mmCIF file of C-alpha atoms and ligand atoms in Angstrom:
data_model
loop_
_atom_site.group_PDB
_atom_site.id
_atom_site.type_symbol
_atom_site.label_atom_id
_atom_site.label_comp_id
_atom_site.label_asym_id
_atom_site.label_seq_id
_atom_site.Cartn_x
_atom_site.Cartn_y
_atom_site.Cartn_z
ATOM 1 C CA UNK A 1 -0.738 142.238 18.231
ATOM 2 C CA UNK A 2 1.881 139.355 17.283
ATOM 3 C CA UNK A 3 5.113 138.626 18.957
ATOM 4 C CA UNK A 4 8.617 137.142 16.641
ATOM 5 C CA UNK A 5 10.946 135.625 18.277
ATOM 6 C CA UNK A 6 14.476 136.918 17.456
ATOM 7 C CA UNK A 7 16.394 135.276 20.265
ATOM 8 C CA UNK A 8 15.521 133.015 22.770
ATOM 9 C CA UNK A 9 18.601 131.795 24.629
ATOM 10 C CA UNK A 10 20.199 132.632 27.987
ATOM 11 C CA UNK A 11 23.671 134.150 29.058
ATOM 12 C CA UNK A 12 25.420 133.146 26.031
ATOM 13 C CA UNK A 13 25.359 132.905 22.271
ATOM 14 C CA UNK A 14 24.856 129.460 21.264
ATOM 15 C CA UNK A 15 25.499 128.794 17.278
ATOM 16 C CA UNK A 16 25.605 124.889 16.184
ATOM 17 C CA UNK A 17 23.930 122.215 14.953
ATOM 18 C CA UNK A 18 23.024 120.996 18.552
ATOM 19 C CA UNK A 19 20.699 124.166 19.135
ATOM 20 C CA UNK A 20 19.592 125.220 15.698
ATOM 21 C CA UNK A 21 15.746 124.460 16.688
ATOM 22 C CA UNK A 22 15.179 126.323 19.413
ATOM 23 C CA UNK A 23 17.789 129.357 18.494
ATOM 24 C CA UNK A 24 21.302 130.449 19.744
ATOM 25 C CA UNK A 25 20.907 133.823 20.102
ATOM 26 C CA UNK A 26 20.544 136.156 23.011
ATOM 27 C CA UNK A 27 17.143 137.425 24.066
ATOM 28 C CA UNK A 28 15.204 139.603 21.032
ATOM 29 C CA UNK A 29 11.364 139.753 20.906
ATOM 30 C CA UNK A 30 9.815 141.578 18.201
ATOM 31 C CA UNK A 31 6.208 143.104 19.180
ATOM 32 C CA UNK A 32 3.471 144.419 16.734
ATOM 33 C CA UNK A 33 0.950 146.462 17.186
ATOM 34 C CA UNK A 34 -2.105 146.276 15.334
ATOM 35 C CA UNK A 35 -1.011 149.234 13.405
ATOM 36 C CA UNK A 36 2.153 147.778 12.645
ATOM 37 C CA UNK A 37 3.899 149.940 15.325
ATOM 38 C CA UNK A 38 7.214 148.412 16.099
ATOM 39 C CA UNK A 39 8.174 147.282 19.633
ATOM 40 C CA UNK A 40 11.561 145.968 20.609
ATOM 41 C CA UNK A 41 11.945 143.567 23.829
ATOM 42 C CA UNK A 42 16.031 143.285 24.978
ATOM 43 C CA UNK A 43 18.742 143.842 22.224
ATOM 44 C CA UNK A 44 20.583 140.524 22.706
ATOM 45 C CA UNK A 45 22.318 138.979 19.565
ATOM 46 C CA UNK A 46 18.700 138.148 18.089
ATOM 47 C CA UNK A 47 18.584 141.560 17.465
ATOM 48 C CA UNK A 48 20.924 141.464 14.825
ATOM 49 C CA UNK A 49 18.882 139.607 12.293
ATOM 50 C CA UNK A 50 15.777 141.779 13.056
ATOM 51 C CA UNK A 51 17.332 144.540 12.093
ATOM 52 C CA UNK A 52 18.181 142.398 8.614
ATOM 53 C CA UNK A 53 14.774 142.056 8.348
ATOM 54 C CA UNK A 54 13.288 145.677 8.997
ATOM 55 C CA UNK A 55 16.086 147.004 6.127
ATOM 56 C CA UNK A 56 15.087 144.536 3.842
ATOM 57 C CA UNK A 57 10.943 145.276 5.161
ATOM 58 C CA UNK A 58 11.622 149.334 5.017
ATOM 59 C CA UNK A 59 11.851 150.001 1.195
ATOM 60 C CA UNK A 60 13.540 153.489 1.856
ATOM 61 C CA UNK A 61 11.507 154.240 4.470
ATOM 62 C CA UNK A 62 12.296 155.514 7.852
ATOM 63 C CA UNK A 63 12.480 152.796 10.574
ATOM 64 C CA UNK A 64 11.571 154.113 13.953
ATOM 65 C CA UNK A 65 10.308 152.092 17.320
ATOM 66 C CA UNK A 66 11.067 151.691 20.955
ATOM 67 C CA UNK A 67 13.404 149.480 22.487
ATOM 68 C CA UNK A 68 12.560 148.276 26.534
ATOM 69 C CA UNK A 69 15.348 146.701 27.939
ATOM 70 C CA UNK A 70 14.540 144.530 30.908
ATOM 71 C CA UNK A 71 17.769 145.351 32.264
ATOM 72 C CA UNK A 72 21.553 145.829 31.195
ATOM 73 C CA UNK A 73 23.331 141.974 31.384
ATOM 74 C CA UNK A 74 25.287 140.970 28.136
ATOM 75 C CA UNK A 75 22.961 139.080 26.994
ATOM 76 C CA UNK A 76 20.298 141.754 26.547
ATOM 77 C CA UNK A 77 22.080 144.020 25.199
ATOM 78 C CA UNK A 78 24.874 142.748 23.133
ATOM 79 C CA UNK A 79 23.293 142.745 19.772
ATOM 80 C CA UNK A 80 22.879 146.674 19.879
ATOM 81 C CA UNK A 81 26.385 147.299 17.933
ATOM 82 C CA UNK A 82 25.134 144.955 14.895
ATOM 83 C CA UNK A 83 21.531 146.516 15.246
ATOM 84 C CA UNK A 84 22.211 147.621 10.706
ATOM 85 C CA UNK A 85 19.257 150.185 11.467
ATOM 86 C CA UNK A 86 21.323 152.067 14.268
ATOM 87 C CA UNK A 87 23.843 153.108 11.893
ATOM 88 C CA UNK A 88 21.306 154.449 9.473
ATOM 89 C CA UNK A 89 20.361 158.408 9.503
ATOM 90 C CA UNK A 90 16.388 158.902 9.312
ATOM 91 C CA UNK A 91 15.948 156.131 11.743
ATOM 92 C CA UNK A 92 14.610 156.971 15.221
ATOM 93 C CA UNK A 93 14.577 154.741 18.043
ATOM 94 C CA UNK A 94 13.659 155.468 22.007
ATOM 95 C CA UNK A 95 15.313 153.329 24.476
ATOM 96 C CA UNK A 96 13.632 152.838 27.610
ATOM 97 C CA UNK A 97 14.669 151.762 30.890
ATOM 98 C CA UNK A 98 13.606 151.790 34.330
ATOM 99 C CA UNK A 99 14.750 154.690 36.848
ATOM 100 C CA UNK A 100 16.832 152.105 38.656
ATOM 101 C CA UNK A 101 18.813 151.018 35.868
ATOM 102 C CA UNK A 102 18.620 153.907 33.977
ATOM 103 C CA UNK A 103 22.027 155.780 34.580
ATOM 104 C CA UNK A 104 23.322 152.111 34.307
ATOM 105 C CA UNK A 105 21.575 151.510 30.803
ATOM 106 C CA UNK A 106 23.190 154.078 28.726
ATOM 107 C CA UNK A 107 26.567 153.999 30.451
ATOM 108 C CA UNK A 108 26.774 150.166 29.533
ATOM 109 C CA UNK A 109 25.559 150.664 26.318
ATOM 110 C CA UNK A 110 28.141 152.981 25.662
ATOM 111 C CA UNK A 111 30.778 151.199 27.279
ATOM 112 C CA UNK A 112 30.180 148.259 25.049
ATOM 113 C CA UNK A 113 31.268 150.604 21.994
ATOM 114 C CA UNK A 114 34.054 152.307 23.378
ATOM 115 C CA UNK A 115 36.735 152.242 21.255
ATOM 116 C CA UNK A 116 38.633 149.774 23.611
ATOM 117 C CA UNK A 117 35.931 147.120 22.702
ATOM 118 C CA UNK A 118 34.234 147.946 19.621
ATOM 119 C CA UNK A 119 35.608 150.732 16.311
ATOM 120 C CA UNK A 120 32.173 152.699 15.838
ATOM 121 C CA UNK A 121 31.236 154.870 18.886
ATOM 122 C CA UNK A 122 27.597 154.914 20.514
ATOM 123 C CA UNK A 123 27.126 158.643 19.951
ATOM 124 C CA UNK A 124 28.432 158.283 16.118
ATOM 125 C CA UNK A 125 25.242 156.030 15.099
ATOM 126 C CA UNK A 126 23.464 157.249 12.413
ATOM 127 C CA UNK A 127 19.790 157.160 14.093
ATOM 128 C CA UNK A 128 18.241 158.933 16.265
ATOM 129 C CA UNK A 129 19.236 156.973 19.882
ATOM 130 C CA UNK A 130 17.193 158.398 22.455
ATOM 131 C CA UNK A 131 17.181 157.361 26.390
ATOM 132 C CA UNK A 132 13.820 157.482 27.980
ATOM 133 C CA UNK A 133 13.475 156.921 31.709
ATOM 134 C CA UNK A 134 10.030 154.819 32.415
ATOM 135 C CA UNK A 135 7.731 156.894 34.487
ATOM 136 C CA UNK A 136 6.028 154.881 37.369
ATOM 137 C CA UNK A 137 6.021 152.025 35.368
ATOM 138 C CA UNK A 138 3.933 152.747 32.704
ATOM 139 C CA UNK A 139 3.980 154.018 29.144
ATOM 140 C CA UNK A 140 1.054 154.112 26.415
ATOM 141 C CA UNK A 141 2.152 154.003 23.090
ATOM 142 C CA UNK A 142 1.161 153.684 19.634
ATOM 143 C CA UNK A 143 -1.646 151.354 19.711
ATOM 144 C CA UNK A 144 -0.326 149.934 22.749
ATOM 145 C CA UNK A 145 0.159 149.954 26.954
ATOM 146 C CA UNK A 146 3.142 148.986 28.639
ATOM 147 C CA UNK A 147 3.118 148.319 32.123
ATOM 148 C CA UNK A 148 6.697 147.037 34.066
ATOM 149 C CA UNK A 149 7.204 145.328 37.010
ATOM 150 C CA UNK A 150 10.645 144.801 38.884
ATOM 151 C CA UNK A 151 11.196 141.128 39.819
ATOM 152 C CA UNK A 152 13.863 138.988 41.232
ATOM 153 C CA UNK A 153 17.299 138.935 39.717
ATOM 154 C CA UNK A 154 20.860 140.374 40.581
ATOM 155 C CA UNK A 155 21.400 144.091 39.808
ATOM 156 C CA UNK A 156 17.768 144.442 39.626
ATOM 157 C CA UNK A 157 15.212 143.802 36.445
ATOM 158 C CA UNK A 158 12.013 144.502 34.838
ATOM 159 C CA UNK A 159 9.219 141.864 33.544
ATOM 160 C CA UNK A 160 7.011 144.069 31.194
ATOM 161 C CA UNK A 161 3.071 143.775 29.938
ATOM 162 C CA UNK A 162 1.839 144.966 26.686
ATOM 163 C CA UNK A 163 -1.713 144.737 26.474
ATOM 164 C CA UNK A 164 -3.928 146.407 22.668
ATOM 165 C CA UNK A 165 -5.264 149.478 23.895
ATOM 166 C CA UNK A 166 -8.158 148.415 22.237
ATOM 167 C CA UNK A 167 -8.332 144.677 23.747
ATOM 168 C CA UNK A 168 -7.397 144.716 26.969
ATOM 169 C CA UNK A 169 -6.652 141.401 28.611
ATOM 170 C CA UNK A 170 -5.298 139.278 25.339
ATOM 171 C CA UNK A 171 -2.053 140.791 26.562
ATOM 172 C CA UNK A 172 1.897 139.468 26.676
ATOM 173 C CA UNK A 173 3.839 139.109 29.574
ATOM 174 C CA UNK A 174 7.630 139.226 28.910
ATOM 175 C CA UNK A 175 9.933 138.494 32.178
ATOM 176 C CA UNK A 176 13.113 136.937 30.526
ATOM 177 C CA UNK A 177 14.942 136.755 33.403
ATOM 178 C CA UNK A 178 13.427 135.975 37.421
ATOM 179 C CA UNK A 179 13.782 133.781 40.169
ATOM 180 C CA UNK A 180 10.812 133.022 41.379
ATOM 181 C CA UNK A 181 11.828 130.959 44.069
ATOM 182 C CA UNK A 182 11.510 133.926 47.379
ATOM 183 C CA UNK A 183 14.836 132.566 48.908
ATOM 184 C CA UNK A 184 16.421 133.148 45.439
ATOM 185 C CA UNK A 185 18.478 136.394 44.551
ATOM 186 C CA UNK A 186 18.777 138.977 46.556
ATOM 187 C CA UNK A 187 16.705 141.607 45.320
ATOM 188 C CA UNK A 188 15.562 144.213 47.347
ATOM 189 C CA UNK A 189 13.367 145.681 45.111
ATOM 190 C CA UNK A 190 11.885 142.448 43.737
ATOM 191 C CA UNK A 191 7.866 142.045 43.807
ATOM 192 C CA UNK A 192 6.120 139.196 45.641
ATOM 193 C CA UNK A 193 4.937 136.562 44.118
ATOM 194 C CA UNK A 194 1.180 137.852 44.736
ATOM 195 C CA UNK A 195 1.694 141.092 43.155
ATOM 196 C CA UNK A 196 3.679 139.674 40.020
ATOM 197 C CA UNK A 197 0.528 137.070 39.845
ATOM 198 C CA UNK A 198 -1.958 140.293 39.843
ATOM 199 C CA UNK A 199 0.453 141.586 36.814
ATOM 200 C CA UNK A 200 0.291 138.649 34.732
ATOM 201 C CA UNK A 201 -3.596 137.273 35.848
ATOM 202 C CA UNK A 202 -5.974 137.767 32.574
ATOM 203 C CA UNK A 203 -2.504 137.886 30.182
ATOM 204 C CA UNK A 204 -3.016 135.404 27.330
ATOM 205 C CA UNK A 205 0.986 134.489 26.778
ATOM 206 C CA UNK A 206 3.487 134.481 29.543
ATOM 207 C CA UNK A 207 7.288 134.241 28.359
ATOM 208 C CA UNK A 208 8.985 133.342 31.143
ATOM 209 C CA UNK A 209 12.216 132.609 32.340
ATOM 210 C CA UNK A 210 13.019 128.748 32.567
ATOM 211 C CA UNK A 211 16.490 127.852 32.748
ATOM 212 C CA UNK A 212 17.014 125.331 34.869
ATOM 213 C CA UNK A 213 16.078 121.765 35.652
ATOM 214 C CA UNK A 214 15.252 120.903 39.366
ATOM 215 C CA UNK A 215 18.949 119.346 39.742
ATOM 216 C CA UNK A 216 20.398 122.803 38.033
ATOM 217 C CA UNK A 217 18.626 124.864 40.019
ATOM 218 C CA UNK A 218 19.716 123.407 43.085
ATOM 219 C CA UNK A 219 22.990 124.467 41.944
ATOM 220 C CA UNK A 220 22.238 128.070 40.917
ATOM 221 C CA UNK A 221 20.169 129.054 43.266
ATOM 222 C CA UNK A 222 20.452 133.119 44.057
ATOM 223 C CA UNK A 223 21.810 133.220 40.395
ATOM 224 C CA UNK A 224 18.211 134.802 38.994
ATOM 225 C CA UNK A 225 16.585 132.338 37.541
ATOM 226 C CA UNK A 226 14.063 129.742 37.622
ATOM 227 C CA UNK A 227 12.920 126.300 37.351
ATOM 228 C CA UNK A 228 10.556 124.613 34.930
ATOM 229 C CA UNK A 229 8.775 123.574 37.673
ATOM 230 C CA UNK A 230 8.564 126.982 39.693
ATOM 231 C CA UNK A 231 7.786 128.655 35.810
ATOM 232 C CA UNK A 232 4.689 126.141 35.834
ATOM 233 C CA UNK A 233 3.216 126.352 38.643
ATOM 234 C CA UNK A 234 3.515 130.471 38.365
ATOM 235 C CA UNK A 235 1.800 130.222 35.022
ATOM 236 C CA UNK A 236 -1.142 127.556 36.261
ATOM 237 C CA UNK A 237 -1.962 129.959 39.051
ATOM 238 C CA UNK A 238 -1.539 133.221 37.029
ATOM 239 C CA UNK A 239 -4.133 131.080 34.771
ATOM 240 C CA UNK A 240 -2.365 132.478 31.510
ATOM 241 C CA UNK A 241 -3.448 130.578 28.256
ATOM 242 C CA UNK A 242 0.168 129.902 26.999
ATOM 243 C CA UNK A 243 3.666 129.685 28.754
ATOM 244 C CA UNK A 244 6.727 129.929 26.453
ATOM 245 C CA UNK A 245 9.883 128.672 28.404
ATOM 246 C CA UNK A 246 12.451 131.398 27.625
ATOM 247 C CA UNK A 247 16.088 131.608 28.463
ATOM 248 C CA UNK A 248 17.305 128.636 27.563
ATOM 249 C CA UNK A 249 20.455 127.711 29.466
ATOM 250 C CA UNK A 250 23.686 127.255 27.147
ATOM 251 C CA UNK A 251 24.180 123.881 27.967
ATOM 252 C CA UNK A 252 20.480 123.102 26.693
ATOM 253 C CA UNK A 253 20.444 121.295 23.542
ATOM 254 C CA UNK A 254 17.532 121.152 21.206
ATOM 255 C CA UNK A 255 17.049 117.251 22.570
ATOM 256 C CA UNK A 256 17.150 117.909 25.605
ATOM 257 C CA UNK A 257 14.747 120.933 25.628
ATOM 258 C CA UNK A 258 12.324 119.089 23.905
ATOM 259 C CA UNK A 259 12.463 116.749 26.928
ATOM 260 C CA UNK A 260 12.126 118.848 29.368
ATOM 261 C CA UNK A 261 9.545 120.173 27.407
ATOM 262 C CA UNK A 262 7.347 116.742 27.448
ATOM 263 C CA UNK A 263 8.318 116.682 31.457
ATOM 264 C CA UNK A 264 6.508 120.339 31.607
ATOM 265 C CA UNK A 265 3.272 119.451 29.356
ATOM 266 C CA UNK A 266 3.373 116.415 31.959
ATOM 267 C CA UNK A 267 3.587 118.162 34.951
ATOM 268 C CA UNK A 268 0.238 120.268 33.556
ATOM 269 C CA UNK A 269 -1.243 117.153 32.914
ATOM 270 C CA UNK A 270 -0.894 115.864 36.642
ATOM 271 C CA UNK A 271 -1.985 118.976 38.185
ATOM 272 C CA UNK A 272 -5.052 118.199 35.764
ATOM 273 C CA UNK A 273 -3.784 122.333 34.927
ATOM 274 C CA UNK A 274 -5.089 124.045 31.448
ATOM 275 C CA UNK A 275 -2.031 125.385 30.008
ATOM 276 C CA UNK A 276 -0.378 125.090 26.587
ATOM 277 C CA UNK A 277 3.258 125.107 27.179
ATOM 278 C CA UNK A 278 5.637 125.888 24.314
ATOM 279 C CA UNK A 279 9.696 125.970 24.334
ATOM 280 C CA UNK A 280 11.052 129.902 23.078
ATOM 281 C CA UNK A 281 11.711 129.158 19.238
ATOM 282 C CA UNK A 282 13.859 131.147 17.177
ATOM 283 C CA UNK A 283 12.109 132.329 13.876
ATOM 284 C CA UNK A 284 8.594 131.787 15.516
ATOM 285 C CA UNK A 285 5.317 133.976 15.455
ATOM 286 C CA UNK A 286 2.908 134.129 18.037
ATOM 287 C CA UNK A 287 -0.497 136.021 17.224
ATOM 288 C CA UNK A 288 -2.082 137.358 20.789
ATOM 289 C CA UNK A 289 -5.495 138.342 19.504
HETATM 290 ZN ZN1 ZN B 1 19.657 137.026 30.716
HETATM 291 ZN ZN1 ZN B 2 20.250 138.898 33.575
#
């Protein structure tokens, strides 16, 4: 499997010479199977430019794939009206969301193309759109499993797994947005830090939310998200290979992330922790196996 990143960045588009390294847009993975199966993490603005890129990859051919949405903020699901292979009749996409959030899901996502907001209605795209509730958490699909946990963040999210079917345990973990700070957000149907360790233990690459700096966070706190520091010390004792910092705050510029960056690759060093720590990098590939 291999993992693009489409968009990396938190809360808020961020275009401009300041952040062209690291990426402005919203949060986009693009997942691979080994069979080429297509695999669709959050349909922030990133999502925009993948679709660019499967039009100009189809050649004619049909596009089809599933879409898991960690949850419904703007930021995950804004680049869904500029998604080119939506509009296009052939194409078939399944959008998944959690029982929870899944009356929410496709009343915001139709909402955000009301005719108030945007011209083209949801139910007038070309493709085939169709909402799939997750059953207890778990899906197999083409060449792959998924497996979802809910974590800490307001309204309720998801953090998801995808492991090969045929490799377990050289797996992604994708939580884009979490506090993992226990006296964060109130979230009643968060996990514990134990049982999200057990979900990511044996994973090779954790993205992870890590918005904040220690000062930052101090100001956010109960706003969903976490620190480099707390994001470190998950991934040392969920003894993942590689942590990508994901959800870059706004204000972050591509300076100052590298920064924090060196402060994070310290921090390992001091805890004499094996961990390769990477910032989320628009444009990037990572190859899990
Ligand atoms: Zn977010
Ligand atoms: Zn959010």
């Amino acid at each position: 499997m291999r993992v693009r990143f489409w968009g990396t960045r938190g809360s808020c588009p961020t275009p401009g010479a300041d952040t062209v390294r690291y990426g402005g847009n919203t949060t986009c993975l693009e997942l691979r199977t080994a069979s080429g199966a297509l695999v669709i993490l959050d349909a922030g603005t990133g999502i925009r430019e993948l679709g660019r890129s499967l039009v100009a990859g189809a050649n004619g051919e049909a596009i089809r794939g599933d879409i898991f949405f960690s949850h419904a903020h703007w930021d995950h699901i804004q680049g869904l009206p500029f998604f080119t292979p939506a509009f296009q009749s052939g194409n078939d996409f399944t959008l998944w969301g959690a029982p929870s959030l899944f009356g929410s899901l496709g009343v915001v996502l139709r909402q955000q193309m009301s005719p108030v907001v945007f011209p083209v209605a949801f139910d007038d795209l070309g493709a085939r759109m169709e909402f799939r509730e997750l059953q207890s958490n778990r899906h197999e699909g083409a060449g792959y499993s998924m497996r979802a946990i809910p974590v800490r963040h307001p309204g309720g999210a998801l953090g998801f797994r995808f492991d090969a079917q045929d490799a377990p345990g050289q797996g992604l973990v994708f939580i884009p947005d979490n506090e993992l700070d226990a006296a964060g957000a109130d979230a009643p149907e968060a996990s514990t830090r134990d049982e999200l360790l057990a979900f990511v233990r044996g994973a090779r690459v954790l993205v992870h939310d890590a918005m904040y700096t220690g000062t930052e966070y101090m100001h956010h706190r109960g706003w969903g998200h976490s620190s480099y520091r707390d994001a470190i010390e998950f991934a040392l004792d969920a003894g993942v290979e590689t942590l990508v910092l994901f959800h870059h705050d706004p204000e972050r510029t591509d300076d100052a992330m590298d920064e924090q960056l060196a402060l994070c690759r310290q921090m390992v060093e001091e805890r004499k922790g094996v961990l390769d720590v990477q910032g989320a990098m628009e444009g990037v590939t990572l190859e899990l196996d």
